[in-house]
Short mmCIF file of the C-alpha atoms (twelve columns), coordinates in Angstrom:
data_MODEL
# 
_entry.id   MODEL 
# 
loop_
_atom_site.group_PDB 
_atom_site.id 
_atom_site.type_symbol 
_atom_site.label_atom_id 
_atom_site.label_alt_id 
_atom_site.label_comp_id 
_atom_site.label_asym_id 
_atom_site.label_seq_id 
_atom_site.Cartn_x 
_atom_site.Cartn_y 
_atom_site.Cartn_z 
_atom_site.pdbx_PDB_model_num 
ATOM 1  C CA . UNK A 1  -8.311  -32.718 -51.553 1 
ATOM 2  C CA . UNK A 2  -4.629  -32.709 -51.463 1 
ATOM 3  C CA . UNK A 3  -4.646  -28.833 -51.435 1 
ATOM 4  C CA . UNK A 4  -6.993  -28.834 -48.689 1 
ATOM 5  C CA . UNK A 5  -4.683  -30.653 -46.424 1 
ATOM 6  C CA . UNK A 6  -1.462  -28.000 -47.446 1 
ATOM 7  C CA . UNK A 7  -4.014  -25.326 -46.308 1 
ATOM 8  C CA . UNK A 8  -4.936  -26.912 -42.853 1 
ATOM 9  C CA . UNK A 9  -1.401  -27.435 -42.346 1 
ATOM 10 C CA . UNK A 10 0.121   -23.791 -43.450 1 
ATOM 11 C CA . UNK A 11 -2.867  -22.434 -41.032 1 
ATOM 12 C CA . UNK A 12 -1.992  -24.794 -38.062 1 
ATOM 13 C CA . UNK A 13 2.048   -23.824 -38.606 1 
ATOM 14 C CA . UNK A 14 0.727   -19.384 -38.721 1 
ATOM 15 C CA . UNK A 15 -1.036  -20.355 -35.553 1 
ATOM 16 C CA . UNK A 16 2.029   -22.239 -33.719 1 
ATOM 17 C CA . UNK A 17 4.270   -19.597 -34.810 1 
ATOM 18 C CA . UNK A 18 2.012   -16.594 -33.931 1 
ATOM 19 C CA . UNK A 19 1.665   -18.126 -30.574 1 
ATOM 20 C CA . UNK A 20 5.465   -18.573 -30.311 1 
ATOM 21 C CA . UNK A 21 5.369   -14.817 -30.768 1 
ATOM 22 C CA . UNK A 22 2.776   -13.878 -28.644 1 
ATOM 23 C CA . UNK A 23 4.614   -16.179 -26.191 1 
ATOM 24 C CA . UNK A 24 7.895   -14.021 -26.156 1 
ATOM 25 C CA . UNK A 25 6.120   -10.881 -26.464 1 
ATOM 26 C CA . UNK A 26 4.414   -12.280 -22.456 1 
ATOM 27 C CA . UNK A 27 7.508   -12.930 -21.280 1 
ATOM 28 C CA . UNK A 28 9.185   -10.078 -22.749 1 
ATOM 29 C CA . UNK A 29 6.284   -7.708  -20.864 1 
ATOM 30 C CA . UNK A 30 6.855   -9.471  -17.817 1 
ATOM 31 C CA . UNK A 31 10.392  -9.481  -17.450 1 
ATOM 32 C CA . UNK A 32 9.673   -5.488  -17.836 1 
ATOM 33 C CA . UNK A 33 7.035   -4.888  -15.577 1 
ATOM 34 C CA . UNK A 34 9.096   -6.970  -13.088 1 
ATOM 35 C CA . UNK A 35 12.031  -4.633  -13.916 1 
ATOM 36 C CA . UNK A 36 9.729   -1.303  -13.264 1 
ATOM 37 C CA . UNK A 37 8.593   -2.528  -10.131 1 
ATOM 38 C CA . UNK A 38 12.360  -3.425  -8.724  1 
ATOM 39 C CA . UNK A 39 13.198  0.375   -10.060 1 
ATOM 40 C CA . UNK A 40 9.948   1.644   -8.308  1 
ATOM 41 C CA . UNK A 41 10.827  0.033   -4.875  1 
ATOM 42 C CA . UNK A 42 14.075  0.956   -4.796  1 
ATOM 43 C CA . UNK A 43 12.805  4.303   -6.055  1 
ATOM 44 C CA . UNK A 44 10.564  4.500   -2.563  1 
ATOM 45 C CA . UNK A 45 13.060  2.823   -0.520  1 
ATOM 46 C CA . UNK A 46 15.723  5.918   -1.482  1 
ATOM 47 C CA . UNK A 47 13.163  8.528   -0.586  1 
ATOM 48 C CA . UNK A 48 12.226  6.881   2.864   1 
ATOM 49 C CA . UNK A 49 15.643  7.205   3.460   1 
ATOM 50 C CA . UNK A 50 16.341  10.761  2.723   1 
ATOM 51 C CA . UNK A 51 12.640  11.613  4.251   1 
ATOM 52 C CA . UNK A 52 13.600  10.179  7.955   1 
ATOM 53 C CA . UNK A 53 17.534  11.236  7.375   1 
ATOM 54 C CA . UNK A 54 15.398  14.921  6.813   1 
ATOM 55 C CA . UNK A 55 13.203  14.366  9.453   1 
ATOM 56 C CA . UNK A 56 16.373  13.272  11.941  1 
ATOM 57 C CA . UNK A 57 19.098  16.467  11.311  1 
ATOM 58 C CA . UNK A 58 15.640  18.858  11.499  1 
ATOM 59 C CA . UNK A 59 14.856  18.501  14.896  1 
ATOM 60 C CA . UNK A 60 11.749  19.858  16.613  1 
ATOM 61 C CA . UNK A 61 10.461  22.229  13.797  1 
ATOM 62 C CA . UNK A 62 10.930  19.287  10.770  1 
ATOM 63 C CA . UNK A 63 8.572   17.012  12.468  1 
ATOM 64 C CA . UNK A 64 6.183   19.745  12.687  1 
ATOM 65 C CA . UNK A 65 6.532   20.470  9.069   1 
ATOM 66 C CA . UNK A 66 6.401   16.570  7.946   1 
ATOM 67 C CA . UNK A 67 2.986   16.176  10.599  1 
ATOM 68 C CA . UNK A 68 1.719   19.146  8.400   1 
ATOM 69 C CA . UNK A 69 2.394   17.518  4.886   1 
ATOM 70 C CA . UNK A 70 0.955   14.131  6.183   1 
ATOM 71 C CA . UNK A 71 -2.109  15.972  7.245   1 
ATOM 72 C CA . UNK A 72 -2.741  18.467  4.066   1 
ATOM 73 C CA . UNK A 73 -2.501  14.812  2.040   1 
ATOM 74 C CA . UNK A 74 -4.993  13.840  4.409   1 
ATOM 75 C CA . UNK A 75 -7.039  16.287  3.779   1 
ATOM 76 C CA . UNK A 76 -6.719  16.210  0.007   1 
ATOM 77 C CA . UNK A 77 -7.739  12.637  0.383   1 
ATOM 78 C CA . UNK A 78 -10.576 13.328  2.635   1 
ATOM 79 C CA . UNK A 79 -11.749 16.232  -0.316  1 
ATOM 80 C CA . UNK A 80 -11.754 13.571  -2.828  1 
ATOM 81 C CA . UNK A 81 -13.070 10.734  -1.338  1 
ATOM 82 C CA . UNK A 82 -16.742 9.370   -2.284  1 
ATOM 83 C CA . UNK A 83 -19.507 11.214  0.084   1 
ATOM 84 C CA . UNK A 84 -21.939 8.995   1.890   1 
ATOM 85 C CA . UNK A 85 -25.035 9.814   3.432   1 
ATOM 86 C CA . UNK A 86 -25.049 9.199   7.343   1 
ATOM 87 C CA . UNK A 87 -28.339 8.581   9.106   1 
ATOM 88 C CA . UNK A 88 -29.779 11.310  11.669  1 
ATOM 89 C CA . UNK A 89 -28.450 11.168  14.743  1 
ATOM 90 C CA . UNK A 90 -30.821 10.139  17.354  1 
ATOM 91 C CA . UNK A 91 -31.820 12.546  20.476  1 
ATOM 92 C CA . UNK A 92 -29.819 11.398  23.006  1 
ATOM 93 C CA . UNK A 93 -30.350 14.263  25.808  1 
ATOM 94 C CA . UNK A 94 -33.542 15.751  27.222  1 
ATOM 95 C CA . UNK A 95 -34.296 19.370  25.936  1 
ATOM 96 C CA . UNK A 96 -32.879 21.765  28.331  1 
ATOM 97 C CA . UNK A 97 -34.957 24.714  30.211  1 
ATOM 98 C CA . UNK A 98 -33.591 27.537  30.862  1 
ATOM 99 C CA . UNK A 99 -35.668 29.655  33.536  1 
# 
């Protein structure tokens, strides 16, 4: 009986300590997932700079080119996007005759 309780308490201290570790491992992930997401927006923040510093000393022709990339990722978005099914259109006008 005596060894039963030394049991109960050896598993209840494995528990406590594994979730000490699990605990530390969390925080440990978090800390770095808050760390890559600082990096990341600062990461976005430097390129919006340098895209509208681009898009300033270009002039007329560099705000053609940056409407162009904008619309070909449109348009890769638009290829990839889900289809849907759209009903027929109803017949709005009378047939025309042509005499």
């Amino acid at each position: 009986m005596m060894e039963m309780k030394g049991l109960d308490r050896l598993a209840e201290q494995h528990i406590r300590e594994h979730q000490v570790r699990q605990l530390k491992i969390d925080e440990v992930e978090a800390r770095e997932h808050a760390e890559r997401l600082r990096s990341l927006a600062a990461q976005a923040e430097i390129l919006a700079d340098w895209r509208q510093k681009s898009i300033n000393q270009a002039g007329p022709m560099g705000v053609l080119d940056i409407v162009a990339q904008d619309l070909e990722s449109f348009v890769e978005l638009f290829e990839h996007a889900p289809r849907c099914e759209l009903p027929e259109p109803l017949e709005l006008r009378r047939p025309v005759q042509v005499s």
